[in-house]
mmCIF file of C-alpha atoms in Angstrom:
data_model
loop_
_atom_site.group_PDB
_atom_site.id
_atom_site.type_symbol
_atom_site.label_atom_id
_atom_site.label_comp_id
_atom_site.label_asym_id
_atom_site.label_seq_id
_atom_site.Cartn_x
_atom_site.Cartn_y
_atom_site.Cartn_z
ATOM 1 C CA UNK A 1 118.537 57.806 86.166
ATOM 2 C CA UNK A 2 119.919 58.318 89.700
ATOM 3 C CA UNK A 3 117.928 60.775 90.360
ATOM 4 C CA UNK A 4 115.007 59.543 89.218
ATOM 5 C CA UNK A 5 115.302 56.495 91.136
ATOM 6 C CA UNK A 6 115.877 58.991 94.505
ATOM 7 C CA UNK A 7 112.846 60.652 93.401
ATOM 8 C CA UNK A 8 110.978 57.357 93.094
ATOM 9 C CA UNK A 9 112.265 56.307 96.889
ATOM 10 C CA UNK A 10 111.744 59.653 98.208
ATOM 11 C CA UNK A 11 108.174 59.953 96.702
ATOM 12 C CA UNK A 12 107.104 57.335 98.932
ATOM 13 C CA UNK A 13 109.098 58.033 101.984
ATOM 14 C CA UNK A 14 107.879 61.528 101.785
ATOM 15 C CA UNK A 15 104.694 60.423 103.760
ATOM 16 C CA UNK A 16 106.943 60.011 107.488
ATOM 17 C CA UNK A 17 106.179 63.672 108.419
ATOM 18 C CA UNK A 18 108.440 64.983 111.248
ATOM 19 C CA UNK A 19 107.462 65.631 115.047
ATOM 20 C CA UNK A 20 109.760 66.777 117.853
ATOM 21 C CA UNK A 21 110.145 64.513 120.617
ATOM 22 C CA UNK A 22 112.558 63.093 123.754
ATOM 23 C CA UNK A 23 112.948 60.014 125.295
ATOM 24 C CA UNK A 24 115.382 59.684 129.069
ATOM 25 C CA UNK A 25 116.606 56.123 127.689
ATOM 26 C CA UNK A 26 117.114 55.450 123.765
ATOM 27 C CA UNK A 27 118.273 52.533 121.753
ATOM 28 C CA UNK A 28 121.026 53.267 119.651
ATOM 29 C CA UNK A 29 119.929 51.477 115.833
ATOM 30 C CA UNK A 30 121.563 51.482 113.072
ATOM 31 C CA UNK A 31 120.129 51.979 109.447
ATOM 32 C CA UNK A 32 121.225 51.227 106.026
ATOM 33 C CA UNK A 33 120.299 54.270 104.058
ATOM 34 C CA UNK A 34 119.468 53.783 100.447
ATOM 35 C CA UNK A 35 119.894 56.949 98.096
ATOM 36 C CA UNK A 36 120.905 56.856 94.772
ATOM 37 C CA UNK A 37 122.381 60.654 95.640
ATOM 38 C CA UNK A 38 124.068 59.945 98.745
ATOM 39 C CA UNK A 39 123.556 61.740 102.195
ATOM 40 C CA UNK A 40 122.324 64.713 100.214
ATOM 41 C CA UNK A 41 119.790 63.093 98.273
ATOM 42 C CA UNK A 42 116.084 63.359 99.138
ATOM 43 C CA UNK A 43 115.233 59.814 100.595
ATOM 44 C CA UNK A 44 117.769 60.475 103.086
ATOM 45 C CA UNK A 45 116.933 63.741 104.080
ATOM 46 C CA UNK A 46 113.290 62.304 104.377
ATOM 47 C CA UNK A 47 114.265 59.850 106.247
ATOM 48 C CA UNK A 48 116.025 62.344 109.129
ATOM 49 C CA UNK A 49 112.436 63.093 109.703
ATOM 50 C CA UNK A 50 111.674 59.166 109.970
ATOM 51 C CA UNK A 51 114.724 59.524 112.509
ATOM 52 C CA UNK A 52 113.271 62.355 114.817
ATOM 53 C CA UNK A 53 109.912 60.551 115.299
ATOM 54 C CA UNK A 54 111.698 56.949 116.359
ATOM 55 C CA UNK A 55 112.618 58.913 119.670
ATOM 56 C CA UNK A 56 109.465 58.637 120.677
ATOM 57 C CA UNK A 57 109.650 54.589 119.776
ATOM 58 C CA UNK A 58 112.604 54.433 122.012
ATOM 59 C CA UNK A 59 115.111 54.132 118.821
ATOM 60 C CA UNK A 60 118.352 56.577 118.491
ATOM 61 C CA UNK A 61 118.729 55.902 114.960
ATOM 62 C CA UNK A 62 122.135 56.110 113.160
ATOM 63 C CA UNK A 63 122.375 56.299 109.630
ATOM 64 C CA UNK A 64 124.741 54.428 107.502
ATOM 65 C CA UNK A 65 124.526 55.900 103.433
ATOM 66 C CA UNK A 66 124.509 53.389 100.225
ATOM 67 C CA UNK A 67 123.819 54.522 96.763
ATOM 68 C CA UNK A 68 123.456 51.122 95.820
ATOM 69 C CA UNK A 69 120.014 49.421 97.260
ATOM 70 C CA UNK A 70 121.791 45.785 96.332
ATOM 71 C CA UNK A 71 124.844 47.133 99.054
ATOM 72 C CA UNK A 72 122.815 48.094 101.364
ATOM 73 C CA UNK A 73 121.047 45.048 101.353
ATOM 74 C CA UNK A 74 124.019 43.182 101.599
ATOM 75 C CA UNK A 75 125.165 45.451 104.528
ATOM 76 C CA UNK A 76 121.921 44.553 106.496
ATOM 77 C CA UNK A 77 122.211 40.886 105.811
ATOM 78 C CA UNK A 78 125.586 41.259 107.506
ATOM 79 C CA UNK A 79 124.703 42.836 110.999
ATOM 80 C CA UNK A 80 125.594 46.328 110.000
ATOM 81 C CA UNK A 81 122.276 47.297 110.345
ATOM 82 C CA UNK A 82 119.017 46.913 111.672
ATOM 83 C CA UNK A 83 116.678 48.969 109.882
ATOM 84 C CA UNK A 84 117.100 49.493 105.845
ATOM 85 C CA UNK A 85 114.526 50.747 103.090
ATOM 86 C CA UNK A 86 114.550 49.278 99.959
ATOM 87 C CA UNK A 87 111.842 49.428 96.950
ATOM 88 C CA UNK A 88 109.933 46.247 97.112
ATOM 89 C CA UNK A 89 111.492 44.466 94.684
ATOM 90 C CA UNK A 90 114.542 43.675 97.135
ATOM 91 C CA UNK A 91 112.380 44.279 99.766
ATOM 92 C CA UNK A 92 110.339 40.963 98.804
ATOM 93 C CA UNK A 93 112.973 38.529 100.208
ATOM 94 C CA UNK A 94 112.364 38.798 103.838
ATOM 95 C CA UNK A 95 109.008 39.143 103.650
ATOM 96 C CA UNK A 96 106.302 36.621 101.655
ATOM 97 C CA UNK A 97 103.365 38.323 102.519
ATOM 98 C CA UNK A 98 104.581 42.257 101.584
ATOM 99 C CA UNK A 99 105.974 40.500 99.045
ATOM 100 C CA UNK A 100 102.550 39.710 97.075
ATOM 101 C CA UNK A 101 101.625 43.435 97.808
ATOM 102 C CA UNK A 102 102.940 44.037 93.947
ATOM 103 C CA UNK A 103 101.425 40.971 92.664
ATOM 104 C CA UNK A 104 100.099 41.618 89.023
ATOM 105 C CA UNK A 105 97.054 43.001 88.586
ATOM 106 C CA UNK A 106 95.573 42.237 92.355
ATOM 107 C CA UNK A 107 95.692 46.262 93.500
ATOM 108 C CA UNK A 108 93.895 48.009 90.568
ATOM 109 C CA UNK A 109 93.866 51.281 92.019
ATOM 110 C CA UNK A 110 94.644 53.741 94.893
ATOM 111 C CA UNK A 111 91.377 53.377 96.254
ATOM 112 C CA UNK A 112 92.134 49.430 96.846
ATOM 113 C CA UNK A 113 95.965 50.219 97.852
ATOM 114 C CA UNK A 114 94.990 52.792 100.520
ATOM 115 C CA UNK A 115 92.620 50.247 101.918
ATOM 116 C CA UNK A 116 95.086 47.624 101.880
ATOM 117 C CA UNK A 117 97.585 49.371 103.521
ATOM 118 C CA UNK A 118 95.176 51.027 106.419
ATOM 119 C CA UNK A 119 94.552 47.161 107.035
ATOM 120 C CA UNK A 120 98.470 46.240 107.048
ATOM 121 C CA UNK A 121 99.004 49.259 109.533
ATOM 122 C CA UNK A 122 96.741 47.676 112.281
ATOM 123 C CA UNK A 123 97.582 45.384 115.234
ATOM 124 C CA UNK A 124 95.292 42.493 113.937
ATOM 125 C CA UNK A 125 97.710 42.632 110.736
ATOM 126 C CA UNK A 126 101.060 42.449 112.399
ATOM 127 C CA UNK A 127 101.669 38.832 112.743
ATOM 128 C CA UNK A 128 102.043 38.771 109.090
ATOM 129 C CA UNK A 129 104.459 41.777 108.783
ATOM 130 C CA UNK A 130 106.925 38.901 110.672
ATOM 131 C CA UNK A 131 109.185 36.404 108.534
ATOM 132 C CA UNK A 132 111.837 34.620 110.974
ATOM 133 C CA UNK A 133 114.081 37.280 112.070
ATOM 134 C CA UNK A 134 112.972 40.418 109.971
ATOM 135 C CA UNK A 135 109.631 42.721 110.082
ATOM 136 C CA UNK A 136 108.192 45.225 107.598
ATOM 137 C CA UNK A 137 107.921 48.310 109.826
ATOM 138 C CA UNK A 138 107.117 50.521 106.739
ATOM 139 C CA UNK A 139 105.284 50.475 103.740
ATOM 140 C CA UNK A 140 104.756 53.104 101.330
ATOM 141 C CA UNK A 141 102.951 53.453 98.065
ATOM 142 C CA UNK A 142 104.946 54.683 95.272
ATOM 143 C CA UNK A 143 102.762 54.623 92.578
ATOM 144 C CA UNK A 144 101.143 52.140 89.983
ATOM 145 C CA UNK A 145 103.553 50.791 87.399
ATOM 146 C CA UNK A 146 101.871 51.439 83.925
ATOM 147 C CA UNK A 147 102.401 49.896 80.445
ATOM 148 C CA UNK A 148 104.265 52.090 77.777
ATOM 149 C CA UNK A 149 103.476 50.651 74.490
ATOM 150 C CA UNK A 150 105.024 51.976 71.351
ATOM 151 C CA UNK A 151 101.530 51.773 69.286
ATOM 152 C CA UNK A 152 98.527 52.481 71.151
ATOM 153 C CA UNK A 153 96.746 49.828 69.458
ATOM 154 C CA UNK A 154 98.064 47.524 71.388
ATOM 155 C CA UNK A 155 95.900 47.439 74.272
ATOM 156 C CA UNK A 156 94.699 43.509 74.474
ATOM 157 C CA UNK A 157 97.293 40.596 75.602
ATOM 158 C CA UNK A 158 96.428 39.258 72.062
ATOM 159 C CA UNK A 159 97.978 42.039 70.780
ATOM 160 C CA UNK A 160 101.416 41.968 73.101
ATOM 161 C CA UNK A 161 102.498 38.644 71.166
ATOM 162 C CA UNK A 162 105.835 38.681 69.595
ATOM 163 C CA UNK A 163 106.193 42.361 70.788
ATOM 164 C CA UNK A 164 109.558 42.838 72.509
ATOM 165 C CA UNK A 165 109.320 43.799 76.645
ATOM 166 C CA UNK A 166 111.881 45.029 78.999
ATOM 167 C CA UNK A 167 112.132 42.045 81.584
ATOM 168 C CA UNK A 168 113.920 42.790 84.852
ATOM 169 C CA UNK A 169 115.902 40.545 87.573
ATOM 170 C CA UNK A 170 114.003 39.405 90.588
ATOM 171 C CA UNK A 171 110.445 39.988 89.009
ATOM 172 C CA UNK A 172 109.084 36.492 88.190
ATOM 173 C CA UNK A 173 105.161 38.502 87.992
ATOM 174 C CA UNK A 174 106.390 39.869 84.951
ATOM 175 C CA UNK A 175 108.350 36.665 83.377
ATOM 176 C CA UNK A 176 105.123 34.584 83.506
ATOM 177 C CA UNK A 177 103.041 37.189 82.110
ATOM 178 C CA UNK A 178 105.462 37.662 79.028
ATOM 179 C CA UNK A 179 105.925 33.574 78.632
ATOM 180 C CA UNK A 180 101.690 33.524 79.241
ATOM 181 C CA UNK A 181 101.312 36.205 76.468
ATOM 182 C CA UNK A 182 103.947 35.443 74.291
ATOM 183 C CA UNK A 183 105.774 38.274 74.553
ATOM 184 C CA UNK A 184 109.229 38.642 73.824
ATOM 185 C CA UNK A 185 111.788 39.095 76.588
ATOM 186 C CA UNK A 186 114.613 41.466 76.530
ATOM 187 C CA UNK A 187 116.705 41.816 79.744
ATOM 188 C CA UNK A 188 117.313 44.445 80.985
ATOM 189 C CA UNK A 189 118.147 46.638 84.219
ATOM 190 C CA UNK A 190 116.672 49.373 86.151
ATOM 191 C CA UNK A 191 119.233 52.006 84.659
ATOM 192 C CA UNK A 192 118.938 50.973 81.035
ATOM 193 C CA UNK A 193 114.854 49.627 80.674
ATOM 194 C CA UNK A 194 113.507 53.141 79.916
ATOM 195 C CA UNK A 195 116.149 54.116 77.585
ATOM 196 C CA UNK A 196 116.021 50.759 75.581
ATOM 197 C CA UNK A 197 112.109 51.858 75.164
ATOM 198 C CA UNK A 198 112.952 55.564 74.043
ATOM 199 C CA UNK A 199 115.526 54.512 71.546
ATOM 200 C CA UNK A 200 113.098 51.733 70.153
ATOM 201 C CA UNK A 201 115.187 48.679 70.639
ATOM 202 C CA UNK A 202 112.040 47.067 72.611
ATOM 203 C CA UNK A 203 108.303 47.552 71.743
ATOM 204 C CA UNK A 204 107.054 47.872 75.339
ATOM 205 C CA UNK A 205 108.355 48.769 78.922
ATOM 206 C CA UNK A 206 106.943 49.066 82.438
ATOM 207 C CA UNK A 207 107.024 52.486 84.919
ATOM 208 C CA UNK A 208 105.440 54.706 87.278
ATOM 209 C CA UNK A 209 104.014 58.141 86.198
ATOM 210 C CA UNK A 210 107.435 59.985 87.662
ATOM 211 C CA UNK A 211 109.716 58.385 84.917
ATOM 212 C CA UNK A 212 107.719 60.433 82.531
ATOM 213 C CA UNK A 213 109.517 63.712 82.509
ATOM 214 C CA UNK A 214 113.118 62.932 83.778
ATOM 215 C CA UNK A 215 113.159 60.027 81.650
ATOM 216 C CA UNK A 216 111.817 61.663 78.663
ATOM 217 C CA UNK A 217 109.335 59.074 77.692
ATOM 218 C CA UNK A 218 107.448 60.930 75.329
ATOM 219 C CA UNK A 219 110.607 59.918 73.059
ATOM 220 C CA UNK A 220 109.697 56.603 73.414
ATOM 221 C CA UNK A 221 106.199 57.225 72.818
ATOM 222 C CA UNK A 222 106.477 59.712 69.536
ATOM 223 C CA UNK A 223 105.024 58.982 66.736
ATOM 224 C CA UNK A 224 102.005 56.481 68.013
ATOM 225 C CA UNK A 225 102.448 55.223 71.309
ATOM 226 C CA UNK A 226 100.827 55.528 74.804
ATOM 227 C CA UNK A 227 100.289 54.574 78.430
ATOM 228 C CA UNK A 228 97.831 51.803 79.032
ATOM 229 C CA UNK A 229 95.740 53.579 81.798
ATOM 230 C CA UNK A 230 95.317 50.749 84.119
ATOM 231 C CA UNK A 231 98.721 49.566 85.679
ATOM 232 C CA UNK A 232 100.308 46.268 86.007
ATOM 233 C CA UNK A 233 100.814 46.296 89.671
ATOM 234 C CA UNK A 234 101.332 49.028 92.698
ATOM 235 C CA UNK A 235 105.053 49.648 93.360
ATOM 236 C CA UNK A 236 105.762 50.423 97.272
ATOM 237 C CA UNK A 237 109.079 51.030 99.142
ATOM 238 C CA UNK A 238 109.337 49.407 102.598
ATOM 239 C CA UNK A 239 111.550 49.217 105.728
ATOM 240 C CA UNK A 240 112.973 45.900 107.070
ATOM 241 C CA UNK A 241 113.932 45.479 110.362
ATOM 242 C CA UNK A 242 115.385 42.928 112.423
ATOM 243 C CA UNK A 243 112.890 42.971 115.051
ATOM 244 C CA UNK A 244 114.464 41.340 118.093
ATOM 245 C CA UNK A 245 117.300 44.097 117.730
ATOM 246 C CA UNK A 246 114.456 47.160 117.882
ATOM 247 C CA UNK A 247 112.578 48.204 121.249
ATOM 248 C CA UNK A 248 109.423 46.594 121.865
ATOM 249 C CA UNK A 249 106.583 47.852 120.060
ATOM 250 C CA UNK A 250 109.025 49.826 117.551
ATOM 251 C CA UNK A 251 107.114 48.075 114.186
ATOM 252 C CA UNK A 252 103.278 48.849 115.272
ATOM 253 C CA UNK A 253 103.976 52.419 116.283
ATOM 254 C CA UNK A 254 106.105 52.697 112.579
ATOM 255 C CA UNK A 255 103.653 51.660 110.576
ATOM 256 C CA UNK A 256 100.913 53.575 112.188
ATOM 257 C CA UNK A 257 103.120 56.642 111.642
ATOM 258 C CA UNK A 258 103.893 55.557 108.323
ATOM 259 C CA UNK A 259 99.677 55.340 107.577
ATOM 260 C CA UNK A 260 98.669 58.815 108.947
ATOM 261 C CA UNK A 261 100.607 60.213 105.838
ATOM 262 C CA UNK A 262 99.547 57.797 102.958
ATOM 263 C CA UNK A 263 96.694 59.916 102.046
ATOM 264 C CA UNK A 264 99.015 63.097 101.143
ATOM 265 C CA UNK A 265 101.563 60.267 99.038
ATOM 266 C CA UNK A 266 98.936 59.450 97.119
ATOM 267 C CA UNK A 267 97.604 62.949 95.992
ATOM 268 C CA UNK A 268 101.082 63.892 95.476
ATOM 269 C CA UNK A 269 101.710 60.447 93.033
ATOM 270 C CA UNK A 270 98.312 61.121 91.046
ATOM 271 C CA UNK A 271 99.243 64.943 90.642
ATOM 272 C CA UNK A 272 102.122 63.518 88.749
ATOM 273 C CA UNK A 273 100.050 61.362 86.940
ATOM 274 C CA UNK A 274 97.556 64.207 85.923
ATOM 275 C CA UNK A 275 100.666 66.020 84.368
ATOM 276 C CA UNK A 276 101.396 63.693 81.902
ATOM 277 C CA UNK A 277 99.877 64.899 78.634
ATOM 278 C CA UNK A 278 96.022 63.241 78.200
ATOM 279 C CA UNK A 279 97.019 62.395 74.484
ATOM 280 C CA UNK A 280 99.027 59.432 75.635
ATOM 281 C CA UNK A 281 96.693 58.071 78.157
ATOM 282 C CA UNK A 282 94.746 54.562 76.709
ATOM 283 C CA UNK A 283 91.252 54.065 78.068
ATOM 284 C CA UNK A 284 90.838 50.273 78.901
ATOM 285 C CA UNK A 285 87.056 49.788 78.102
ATOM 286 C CA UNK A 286 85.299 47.342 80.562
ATOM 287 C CA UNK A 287 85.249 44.506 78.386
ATOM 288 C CA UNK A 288 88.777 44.837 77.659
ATOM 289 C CA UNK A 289 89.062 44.988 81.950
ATOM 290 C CA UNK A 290 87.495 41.667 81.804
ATOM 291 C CA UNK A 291 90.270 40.450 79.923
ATOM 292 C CA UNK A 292 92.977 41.357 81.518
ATOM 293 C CA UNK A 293 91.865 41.017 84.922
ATOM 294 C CA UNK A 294 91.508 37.099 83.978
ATOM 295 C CA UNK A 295 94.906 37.097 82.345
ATOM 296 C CA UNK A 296 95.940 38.657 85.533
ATOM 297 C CA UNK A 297 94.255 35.983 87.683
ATOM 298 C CA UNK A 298 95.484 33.031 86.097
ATOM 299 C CA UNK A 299 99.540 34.966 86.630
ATOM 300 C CA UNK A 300 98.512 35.106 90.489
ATOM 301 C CA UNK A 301 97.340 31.898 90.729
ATOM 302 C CA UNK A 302 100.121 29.938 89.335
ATOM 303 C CA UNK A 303 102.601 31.865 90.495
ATOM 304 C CA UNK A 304 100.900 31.444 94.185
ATOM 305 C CA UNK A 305 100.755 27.653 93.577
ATOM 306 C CA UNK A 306 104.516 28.312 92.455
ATOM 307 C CA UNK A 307 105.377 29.865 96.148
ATOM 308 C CA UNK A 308 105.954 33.264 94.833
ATOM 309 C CA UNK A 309 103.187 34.886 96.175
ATOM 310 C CA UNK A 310 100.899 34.429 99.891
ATOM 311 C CA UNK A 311 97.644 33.149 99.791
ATOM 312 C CA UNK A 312 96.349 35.011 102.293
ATOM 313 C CA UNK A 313 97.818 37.882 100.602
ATOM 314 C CA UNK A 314 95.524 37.546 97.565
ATOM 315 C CA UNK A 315 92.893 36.393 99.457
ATOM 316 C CA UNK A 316 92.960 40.133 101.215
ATOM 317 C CA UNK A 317 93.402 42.152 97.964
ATOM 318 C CA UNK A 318 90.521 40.054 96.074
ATOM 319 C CA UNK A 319 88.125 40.959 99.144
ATOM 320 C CA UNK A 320 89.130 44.472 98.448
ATOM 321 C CA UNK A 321 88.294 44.155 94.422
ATOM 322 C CA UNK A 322 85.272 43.054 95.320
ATOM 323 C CA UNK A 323 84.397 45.090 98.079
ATOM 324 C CA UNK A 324 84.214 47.807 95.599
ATOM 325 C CA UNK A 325 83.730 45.987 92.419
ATOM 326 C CA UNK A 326 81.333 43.074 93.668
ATOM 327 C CA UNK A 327 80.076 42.438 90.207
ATOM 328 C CA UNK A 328 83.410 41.182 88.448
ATOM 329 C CA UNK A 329 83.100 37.657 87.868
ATOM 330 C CA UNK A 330 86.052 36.703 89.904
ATOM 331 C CA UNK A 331 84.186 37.426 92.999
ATOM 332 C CA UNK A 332 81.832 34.225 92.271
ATOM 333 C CA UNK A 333 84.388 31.836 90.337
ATOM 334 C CA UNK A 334 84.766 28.604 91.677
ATOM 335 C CA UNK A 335 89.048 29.188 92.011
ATOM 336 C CA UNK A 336 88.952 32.575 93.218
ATOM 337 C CA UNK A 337 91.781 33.489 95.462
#
């Protein structure tokens, strides 16, 4: 599981190719390094690169290594740092409006991400990358996070009732879908969720196409299950900075850095995707689309009216749906975000 979550990080920080560079007068940062392997582990040998090109921001960064993203959290809470990356799911509390980015159902596909995030990367966006003291500098796709059922009939949210789900901390998406579709929950953690789904103790568990083969999911999915082809949500790992701390200018020229690579990160996550066997992928037909997407809608809504998620967020990512799918209904309803 360790390295799979490294993999997972890494997959998305992958995308901050290196350049040489010099600067006469650096800033000396500090950053919170999260890798489940240590200093040897890919995210942080990634993130050397990452390193190299914040010369030319006017940063001498200086790592500091957790293997525990909830520590290094912690660490940058406390002043030890400046900069950290953390997957989104931690990444969510100083941010509200990156924070929607994994709302359920409101990025369909890579198309709609890769628009999203060309839109986040430009000056216009950046007031919203601010929250108080801290700004997303970073954000990286690292894949959509797919349902794996253990019978492939079970493609409607009808059909989810009364089935038992993997439900993890910090993810209230995901607790109002199961309480919406009367699912049942089982809690569980990052380390254990996959393996409760391959040894059958729970009928139905989230992940992104790169848990496949480490995690050995086909177990899981022998004798009749499969993936539900359209995912739940996009998964993306960001970096949080405390901005007043970083030289002026730092976040902009980061996240345009960060953008100029997302095309490669997201031919490298579908290749994944393409290597899982076809025999497990369920087609959604559009009908069935219809229903979920609604199902979907009604989660973002009353979780936004809840405070979880930014309005203006899912205001920008329903634009996108229907920028490319103008014909869904939600694009006309009377409550659409």
């Amino acid at each position: 599981m360790k390295w799979l979550l490294s993999q997972f990080i890494a997959a998305a920080m992958a995308i901050l190719l290196p350049t040489s560079s010099s600067a006469s007068s650096l800033k000396s940062i500090n950053m919170c390094v999260f890798d489940m392997l240590g200093q040897n582990g890919p995210t942080h040998q990634i993130l050397k690169r990452y390193k190299m090109e914040a010369i030319k921001w006017g940063a001498a960064i200086e790592f500091k290594s957790y293997t525990d993203e909830r520590l290094a959290a912690e660490a940058f809470n406390s002043g030890v740092c400046d900069l950290v990356n953390l997957p989104d799911i931690r990444a969510r509390n100083y941010n509200h409006f990156t924070g929607s980015l994994n709302a359920i159902g409101a990025i369909p596909t890579y198309q709609h991400i890769k628009i999203i995030l060309q839109t986040l990367s430009t000056p216009k966006a950046a007031k919203y990358m601010r929250q108080d003291e801290y700004e997303i500098v970073s954000i990286s796709p690292t894949g959509g996070l797919f349902t794996f059922v253990r019978d492939r009939n079970w493609d409607t949210p009808e059909k989810l009732a009364g089935k038992k789900i993997t439900l993890l901390d910090n993810a209230p998406e995901s607790q109002y879908l199961i309480k919406q579709t009367g699912m049942t929950p089982v809690s569980s953690t990052i380390a254990n969720a996959l393996q409760k789904f391959n040894n059958h103790s729970v009928d139905i568990t989230g992940a992104p196409a790169i848990a496949y083969e480490p995690m050995e999911l086909y177990k899981g999915l022998e004798p009749n299950g499969g993936i539900i082809s359209w995912p739940l949500l996009q998964t993306t790992a960001q970096i949080v900075a405390r901005w007043q701390n970083l030289p002026e200018g730092f976040g902009q020229k980061s996240r345009e850095f960060t953008q100029s690579g997302i095309k490669d990160g997201i031919e490298n996550i579908e290749k994944i995707e393409q290597a899982i066997p076809s025999k497990y992928w369920i087609g959604i037909p559009n009908e069935r689309k219809d229903q979920w997407s609604e199902t979907f809608r009604q989660n973002r809504i009353a979780l936004k009216d809840q405070g979880v998620y930014h309005s203006k967020a899912l205001t920008l990512f329903r634009k996108v749906r229907c920028k490319i799918t103008p014909e869904m209904a939600e694009c006309t309803a009377p409550d659409r975000e």
